[in-house]
Short mmCIF file of C-alpha atoms and ligand atoms in Angstrom, two decimals:
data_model
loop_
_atom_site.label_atom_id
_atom_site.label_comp_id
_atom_site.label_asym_id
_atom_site.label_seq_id
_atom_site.Cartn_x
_atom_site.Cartn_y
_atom_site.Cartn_z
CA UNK A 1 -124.01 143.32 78.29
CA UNK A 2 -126.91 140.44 77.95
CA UNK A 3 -127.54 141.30 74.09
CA UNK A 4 -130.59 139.37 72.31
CA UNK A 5 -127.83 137.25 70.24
CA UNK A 6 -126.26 135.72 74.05
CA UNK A 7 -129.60 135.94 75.64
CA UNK A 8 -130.33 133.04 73.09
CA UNK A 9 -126.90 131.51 73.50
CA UNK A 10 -127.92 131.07 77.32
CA UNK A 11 -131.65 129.49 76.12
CA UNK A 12 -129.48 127.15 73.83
CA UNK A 13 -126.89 126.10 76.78
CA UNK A 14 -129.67 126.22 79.47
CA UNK A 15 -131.40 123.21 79.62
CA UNK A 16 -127.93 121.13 78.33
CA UNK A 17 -126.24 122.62 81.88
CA UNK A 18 -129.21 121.49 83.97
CA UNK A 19 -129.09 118.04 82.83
CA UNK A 20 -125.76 117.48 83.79
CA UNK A 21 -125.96 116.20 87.45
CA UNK A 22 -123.97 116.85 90.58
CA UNK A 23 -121.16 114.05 89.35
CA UNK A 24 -120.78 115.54 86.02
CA UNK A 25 -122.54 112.85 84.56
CA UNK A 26 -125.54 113.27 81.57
CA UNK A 27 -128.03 111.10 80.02
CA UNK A 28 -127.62 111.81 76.41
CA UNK A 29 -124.09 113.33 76.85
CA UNK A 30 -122.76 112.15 73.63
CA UNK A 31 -125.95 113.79 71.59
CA UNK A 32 -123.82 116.52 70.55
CA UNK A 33 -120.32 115.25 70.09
CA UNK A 34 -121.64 111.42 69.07
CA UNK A 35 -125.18 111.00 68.49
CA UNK A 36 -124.43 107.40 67.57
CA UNK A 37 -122.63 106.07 70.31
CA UNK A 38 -125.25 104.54 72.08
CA UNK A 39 -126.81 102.90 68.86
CA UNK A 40 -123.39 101.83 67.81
CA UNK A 41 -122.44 100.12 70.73
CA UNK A 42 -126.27 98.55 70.77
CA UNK A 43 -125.42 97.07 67.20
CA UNK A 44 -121.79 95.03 68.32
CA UNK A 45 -123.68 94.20 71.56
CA UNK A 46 -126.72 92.56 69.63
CA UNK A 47 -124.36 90.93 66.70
CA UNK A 48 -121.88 90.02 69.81
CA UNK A 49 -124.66 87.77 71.84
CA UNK A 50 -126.33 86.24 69.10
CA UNK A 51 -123.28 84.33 68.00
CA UNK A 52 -122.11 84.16 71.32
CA UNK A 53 -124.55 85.03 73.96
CA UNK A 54 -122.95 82.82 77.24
CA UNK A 55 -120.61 86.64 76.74
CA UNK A 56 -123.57 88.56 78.31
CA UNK A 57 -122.26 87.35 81.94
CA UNK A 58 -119.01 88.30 82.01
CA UNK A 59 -120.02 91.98 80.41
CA UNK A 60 -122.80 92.52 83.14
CA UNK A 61 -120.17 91.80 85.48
CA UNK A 62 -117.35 93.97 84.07
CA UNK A 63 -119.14 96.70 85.18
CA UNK A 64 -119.18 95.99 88.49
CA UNK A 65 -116.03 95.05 88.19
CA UNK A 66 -115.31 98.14 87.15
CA UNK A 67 -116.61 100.72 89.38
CA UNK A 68 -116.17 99.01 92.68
CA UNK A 69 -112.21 99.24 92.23
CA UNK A 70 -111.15 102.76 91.64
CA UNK A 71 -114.55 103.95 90.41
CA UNK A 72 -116.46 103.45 87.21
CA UNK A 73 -113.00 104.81 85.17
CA UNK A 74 -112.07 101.69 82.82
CA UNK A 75 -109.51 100.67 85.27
CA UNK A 76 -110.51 96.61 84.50
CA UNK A 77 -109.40 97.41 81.50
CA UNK A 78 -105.95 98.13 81.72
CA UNK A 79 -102.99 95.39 80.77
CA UNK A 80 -99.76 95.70 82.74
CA UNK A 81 -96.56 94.25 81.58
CA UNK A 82 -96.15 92.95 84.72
CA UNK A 83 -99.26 90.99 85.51
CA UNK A 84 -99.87 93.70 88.21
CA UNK A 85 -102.96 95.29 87.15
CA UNK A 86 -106.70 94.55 88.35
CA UNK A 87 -107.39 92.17 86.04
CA UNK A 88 -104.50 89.97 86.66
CA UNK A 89 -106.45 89.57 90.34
CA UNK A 90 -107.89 86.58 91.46
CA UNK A 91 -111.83 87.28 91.28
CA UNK A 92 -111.08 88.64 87.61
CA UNK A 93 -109.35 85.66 86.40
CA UNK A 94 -113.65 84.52 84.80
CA UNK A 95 -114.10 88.32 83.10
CA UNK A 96 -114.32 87.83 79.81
CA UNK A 97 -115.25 90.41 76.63
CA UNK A 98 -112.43 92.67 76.92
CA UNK A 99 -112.64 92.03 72.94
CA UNK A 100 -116.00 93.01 72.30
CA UNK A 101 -115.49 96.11 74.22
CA UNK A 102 -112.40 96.94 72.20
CA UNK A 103 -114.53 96.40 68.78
CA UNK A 104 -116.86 99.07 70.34
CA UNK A 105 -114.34 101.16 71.01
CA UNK A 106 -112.54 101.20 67.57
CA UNK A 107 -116.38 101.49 65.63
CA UNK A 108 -116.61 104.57 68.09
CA UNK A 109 -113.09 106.21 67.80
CA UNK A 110 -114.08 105.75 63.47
CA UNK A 111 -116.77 107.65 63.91
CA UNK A 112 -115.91 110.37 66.58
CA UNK A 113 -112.44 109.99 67.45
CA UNK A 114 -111.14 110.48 71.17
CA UNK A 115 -114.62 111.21 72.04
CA UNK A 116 -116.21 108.18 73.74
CA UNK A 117 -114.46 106.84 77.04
CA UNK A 118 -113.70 103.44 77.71
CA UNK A 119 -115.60 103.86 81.17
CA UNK A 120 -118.38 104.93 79.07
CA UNK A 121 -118.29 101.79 76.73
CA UNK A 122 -118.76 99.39 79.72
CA UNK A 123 -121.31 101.17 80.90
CA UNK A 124 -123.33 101.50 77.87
CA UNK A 125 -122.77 97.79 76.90
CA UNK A 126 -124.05 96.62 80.58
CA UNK A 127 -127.29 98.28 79.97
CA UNK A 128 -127.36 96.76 76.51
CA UNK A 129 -126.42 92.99 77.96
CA UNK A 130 -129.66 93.53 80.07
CA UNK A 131 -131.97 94.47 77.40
CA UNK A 132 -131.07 92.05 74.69
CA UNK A 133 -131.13 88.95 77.40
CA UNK A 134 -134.84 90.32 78.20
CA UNK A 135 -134.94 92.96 80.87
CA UNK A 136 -135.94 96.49 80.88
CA UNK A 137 -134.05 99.49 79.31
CA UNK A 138 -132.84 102.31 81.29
CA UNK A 139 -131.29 105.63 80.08
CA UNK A 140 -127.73 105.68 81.09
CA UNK A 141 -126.02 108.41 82.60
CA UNK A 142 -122.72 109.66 80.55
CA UNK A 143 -119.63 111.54 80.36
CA UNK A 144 -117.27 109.45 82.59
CA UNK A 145 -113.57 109.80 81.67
CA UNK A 146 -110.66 107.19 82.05
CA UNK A 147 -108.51 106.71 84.75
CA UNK A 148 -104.78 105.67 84.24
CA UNK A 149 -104.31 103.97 87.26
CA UNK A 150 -105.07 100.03 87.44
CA UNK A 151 -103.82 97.91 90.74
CA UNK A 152 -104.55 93.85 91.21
CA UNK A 153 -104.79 94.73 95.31
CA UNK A 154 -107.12 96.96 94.64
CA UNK A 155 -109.33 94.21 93.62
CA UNK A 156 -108.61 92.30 95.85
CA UNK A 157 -109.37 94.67 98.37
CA UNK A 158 -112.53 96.33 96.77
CA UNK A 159 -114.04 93.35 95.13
CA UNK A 160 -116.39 91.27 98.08
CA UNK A 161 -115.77 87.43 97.66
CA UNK A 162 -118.39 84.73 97.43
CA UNK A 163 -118.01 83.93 100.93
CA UNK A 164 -118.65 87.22 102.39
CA UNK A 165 -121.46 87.63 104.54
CA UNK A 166 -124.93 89.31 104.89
CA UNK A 167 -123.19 92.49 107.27
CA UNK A 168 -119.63 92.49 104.99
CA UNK A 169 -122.25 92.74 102.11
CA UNK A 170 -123.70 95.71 103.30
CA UNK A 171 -120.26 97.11 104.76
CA UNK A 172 -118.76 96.63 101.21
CA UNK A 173 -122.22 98.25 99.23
CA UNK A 174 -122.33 101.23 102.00
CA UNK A 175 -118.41 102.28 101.24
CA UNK A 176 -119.50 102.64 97.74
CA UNK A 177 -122.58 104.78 98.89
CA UNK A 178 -124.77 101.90 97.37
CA UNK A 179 -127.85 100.95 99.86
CA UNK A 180 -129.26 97.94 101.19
CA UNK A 181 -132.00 98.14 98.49
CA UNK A 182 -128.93 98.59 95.61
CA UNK A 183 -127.30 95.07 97.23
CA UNK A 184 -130.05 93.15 97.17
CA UNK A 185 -131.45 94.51 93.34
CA UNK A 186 -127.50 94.35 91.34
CA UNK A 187 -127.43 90.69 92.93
CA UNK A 188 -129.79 89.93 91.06
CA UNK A 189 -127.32 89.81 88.13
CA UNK A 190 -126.76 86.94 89.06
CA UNK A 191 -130.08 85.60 87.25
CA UNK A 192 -127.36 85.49 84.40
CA UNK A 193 -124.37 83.78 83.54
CA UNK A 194 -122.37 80.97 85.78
CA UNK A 195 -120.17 80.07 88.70
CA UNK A 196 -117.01 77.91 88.64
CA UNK A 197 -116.93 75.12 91.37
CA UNK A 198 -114.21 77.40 93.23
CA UNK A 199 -116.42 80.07 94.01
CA UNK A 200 -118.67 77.61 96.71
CA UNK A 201 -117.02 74.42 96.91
CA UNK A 202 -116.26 75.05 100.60
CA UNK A 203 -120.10 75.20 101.07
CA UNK A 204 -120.09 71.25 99.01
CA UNK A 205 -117.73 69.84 101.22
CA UNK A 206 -115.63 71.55 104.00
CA UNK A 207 -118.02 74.90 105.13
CA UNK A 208 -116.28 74.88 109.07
CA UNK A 209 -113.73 72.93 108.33
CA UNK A 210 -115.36 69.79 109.78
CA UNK A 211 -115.92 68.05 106.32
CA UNK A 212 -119.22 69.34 106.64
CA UNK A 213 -121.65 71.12 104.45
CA UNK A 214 -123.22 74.48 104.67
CA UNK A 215 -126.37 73.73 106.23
CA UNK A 216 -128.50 77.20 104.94
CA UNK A 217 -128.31 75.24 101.58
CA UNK A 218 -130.82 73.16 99.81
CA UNK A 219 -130.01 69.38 100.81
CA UNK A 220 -130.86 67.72 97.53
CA UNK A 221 -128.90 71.10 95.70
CA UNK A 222 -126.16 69.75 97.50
CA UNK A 223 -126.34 66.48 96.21
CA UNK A 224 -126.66 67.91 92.50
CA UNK A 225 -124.00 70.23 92.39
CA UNK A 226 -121.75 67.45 94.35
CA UNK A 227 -121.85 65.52 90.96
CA UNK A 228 -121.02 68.31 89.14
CA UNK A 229 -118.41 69.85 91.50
CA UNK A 230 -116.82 66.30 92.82
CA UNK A 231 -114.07 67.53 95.51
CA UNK A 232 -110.77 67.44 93.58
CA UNK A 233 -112.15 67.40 90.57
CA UNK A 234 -111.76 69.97 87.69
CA UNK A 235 -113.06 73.92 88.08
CA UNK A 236 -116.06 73.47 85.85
CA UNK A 237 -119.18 75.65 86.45
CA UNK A 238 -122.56 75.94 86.61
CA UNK A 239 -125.60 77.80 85.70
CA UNK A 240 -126.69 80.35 88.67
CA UNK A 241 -130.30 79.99 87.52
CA UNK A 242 -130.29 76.79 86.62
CA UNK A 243 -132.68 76.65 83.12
CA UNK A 244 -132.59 80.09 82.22
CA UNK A 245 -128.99 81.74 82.69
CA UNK A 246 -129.25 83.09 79.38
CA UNK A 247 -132.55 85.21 80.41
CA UNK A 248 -132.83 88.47 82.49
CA UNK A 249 -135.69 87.66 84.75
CA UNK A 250 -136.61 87.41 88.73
CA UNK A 251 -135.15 83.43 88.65
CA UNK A 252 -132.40 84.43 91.20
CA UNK A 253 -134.62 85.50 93.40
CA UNK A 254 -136.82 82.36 93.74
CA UNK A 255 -133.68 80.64 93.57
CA UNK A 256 -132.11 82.19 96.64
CA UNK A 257 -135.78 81.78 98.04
CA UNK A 258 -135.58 78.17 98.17
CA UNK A 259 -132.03 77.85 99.10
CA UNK A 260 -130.73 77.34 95.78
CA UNK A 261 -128.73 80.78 95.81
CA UNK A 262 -125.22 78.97 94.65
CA UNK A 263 -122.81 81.31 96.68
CA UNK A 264 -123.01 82.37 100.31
CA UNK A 265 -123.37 85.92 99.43
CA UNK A 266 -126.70 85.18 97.68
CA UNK A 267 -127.96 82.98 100.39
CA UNK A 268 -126.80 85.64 102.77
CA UNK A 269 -129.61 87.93 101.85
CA UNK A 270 -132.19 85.82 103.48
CA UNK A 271 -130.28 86.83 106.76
CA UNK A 272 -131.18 90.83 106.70
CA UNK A 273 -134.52 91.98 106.81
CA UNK A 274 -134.57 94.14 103.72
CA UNK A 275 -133.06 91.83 101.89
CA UNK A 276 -135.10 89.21 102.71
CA UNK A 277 -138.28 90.78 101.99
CA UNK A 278 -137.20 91.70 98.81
CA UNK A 279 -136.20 88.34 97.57
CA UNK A 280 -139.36 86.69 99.01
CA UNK A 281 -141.31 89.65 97.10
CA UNK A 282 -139.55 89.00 93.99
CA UNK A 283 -139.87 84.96 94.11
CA UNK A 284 -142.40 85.29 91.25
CA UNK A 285 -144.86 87.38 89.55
CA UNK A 286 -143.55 90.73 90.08
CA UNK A 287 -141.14 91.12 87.44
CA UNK A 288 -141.54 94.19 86.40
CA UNK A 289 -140.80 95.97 89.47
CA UNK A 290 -137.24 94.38 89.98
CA UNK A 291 -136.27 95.22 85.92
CA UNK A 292 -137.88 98.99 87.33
CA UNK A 293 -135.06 99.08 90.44
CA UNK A 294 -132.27 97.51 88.40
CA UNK A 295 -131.91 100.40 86.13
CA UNK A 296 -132.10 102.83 89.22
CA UNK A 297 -129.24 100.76 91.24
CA UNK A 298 -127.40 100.09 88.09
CA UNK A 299 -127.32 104.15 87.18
CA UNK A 300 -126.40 104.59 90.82
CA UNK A 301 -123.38 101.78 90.49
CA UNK A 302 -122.47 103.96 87.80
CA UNK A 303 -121.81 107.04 89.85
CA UNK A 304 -119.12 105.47 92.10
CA UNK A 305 -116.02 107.24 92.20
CA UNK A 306 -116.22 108.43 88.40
CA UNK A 307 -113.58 111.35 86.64
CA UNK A 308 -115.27 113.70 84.68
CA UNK A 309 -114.44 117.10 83.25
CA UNK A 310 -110.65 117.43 82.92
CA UNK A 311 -109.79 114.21 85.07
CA UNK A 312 -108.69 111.86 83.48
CA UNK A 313 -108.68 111.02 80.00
CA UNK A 314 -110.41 109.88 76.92
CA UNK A 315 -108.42 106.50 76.14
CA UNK A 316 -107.69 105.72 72.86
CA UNK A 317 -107.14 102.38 72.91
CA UNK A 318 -109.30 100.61 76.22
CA UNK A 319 -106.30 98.57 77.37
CA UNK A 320 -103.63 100.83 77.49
CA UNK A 321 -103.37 104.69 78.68
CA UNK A 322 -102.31 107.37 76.22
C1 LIG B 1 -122.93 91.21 96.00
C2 LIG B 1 -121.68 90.85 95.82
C3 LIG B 1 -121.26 89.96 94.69
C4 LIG B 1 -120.48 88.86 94.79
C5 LIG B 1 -119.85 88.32 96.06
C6 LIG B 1 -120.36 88.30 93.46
C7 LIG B 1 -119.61 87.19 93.16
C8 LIG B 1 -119.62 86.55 91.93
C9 LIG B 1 -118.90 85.34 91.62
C10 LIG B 1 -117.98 84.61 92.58
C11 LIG B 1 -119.22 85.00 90.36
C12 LIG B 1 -118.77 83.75 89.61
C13 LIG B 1 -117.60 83.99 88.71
C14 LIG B 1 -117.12 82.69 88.13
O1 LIG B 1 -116.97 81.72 88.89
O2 LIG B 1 -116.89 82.62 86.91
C15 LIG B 1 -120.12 85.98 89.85
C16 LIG B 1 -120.66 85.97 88.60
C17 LIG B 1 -121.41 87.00 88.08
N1 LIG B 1 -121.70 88.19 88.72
FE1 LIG B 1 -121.45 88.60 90.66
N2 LIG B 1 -121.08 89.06 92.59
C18 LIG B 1 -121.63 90.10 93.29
C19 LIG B 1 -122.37 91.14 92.76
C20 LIG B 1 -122.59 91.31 91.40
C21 LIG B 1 -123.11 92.52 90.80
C22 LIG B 1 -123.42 93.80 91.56
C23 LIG B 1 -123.22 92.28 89.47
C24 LIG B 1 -123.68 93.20 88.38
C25 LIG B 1 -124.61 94.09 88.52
C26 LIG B 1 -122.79 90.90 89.26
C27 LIG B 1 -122.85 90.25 88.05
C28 LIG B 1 -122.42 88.95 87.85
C29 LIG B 1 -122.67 88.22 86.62
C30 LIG B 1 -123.49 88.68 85.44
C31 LIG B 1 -122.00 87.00 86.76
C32 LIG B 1 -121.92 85.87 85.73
C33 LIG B 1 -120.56 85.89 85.06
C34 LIG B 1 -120.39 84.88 83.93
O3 LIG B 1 -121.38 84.38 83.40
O4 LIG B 1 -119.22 84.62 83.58
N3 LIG B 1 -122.40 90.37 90.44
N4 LIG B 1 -120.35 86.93 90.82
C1 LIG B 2 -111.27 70.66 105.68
O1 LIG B 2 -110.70 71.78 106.29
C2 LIG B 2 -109.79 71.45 107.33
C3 LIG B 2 -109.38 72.75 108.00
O2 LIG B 2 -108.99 73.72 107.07
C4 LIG B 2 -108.62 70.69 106.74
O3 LIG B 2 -107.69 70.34 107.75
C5 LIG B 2 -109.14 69.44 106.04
O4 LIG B 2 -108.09 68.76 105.39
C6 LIG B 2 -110.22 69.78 105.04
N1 LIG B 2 -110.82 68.58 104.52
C7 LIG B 2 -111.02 68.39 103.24
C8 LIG B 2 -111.70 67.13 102.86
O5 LIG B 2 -110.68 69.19 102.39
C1 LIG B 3 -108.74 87.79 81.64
C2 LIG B 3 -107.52 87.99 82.44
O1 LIG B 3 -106.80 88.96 82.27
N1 LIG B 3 -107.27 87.06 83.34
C3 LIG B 3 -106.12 87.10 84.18
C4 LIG B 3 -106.56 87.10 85.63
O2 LIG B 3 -105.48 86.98 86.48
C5 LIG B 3 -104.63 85.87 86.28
C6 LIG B 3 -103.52 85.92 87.32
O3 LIG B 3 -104.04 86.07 88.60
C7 LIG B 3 -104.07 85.86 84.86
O4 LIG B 3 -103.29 84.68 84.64
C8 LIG B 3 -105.22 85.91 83.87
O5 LIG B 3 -104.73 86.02 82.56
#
């Protein structure tokens, strides 16, 4: 029977069920169980980058690191004994941070033990990297749960490399139900943090095999990033927006614009017409409307392949399963 005293129980639960989308995911899922674990993780986030702040690439990246191998589910995280896991893998041999995230993680677990996921963390802290490095916030959809399951081919299989092109770009985005619009927006990430030499040397030096150099680059780029990145010399790297790698802004795009994009997959979105037009839109001035879209594609990044409800579980230490 619908008494008055459930009747209210339902107005209580009502608008905490409708909030809670078709993944299972919530903004402001922890508001109950943790109402600090956003603001906690903004804290070691802020203290982290302003004694270290060349850390906010690496954690931007971790999260797409994350979710394109297995699904946003902390599976970068994971150590094997072995050297088997994901990030044992090639592309993940530059993520860095897994410390910072574990300092969140033990703050969280003091304050509302086995509560917060790891999968959770990484998101929270991306959105957080982008903020304090000057973009726009966005609220951040929670609730994921941890996988247990962590493989270095799927990485290799699930991460696309520098070289891949405009059409394995989109191939790769589309089997992650990300869009053309969400390939072009997350790349510009890349507006932080750097590149080693061994991510586009073959575009320096030997792009067919002919000794020759990837002609869809800037000529006098070339010459710079020669000096930097001389042909058996050491895996140094460089700054992907040259002057202001520390600084969320719409540099990539006017860098890409002008042929300065330093990896094929950045130059390759001047070869799709979407693409295209949104880097020449975003070559300057209209700022505000790429931080606006970042947010979106980043929340939708953060739906890939995620465990929620009873999958899973709530790790209690990020690198290792229960
Ligand atoms: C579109 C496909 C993508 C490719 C092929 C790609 C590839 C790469 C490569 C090769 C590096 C350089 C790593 C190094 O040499 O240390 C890098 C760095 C980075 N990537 Fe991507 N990336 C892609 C998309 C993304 C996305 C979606 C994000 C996040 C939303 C992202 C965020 C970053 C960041 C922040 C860095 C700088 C890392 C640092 O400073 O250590 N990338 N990416
Ligand atoms: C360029 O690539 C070709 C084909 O892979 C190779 O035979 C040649 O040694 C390379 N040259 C240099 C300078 O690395
Ligand atoms: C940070 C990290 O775990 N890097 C590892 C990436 O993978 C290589 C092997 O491919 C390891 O040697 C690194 O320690």
């Amino acid at each position: 029977m619908a008494t008055p005293k459930f009747m209210f129980f339902l107005a209580l639960l009502l608008p905490l069920v409708l909030s809670v989308n078709g993944n299972g995911l919530a903004v402001g899922y922890y508001s109950r169980s943790c109402p600090q674990a956003e603001s906690i993780t903004m804290n070691v986030v802020k203290q982290t980058l302003a004694v270290a702040p060349s850390l906010s690439g690496p954690l931007l990246r971790m999260f797409f690191h994350d979710c394109f191998v297995r699904g946003c589910d902390a599976s970068v995280l994971l150590n094997s004994p072995t050297n088997q896991a994901e990030k044992d893998a090639i592309p993940n041999q530059t993520l860095r941070g897994y410390e910072i995230i574990d300092r969140v993680k033990n703050a969280l677990e003091i304050h509302c033990p086995g509560v917060v996921s790891c999968a959770d963390i990484i998101t929270m802290v991306s959105r957080d990297v982008v903020v304090q490095t000057g973009g726009f916030s966005w609220n951040v959809e929670l609730g994921r749960r941890d996988g247990v399951v962590s493989l270095l081919n799927d990485a290799l299989t699930n991460l696309p490399p520098p070289t891949d092109n405009i059409n394995a770009l989109v191939r790769s985005f589309r089997g992650k139900g990300l869009s053309v619009k969400d390939l072009v927006v997350l790349s510009g990430a890349h507006t932080i943090g750097i590149g080693h030499c061994s991510a586009f040397r073959n575009r320096l030096y030997n792009f067919t095999g002919k000794g020759d150099v990837d002609p869809s680059m800037n000529s006098h780029y070339v010459a710079t990033l020669k000096k930097i990145c001389t042909l058996n010399g050491p895996d140094v790297f460089v700054q992907m927006d040259p002057g202001s790698s520390k600084k969320f802004d719409e540099g990539y795009y006017a860098q890409v614009s002008k042929n300065r994009g330093l990896f094929q997959s950045d130059a390759a979105l001047l070869n799709n017409a979407e693409t295209k037009a949104y880097v020449l839109a975003h070559k300057g001035g209209n700022q505000e409307s790429f931080f606006k879209d970042f947010g979106v594609s980043m929340v939708n990044m953060g739906r890939i392949g995620v465990l929620t409800g009873n999958a899973g579980q709530i790790r209690k230490v990020c690198s290792k399963i229960n």
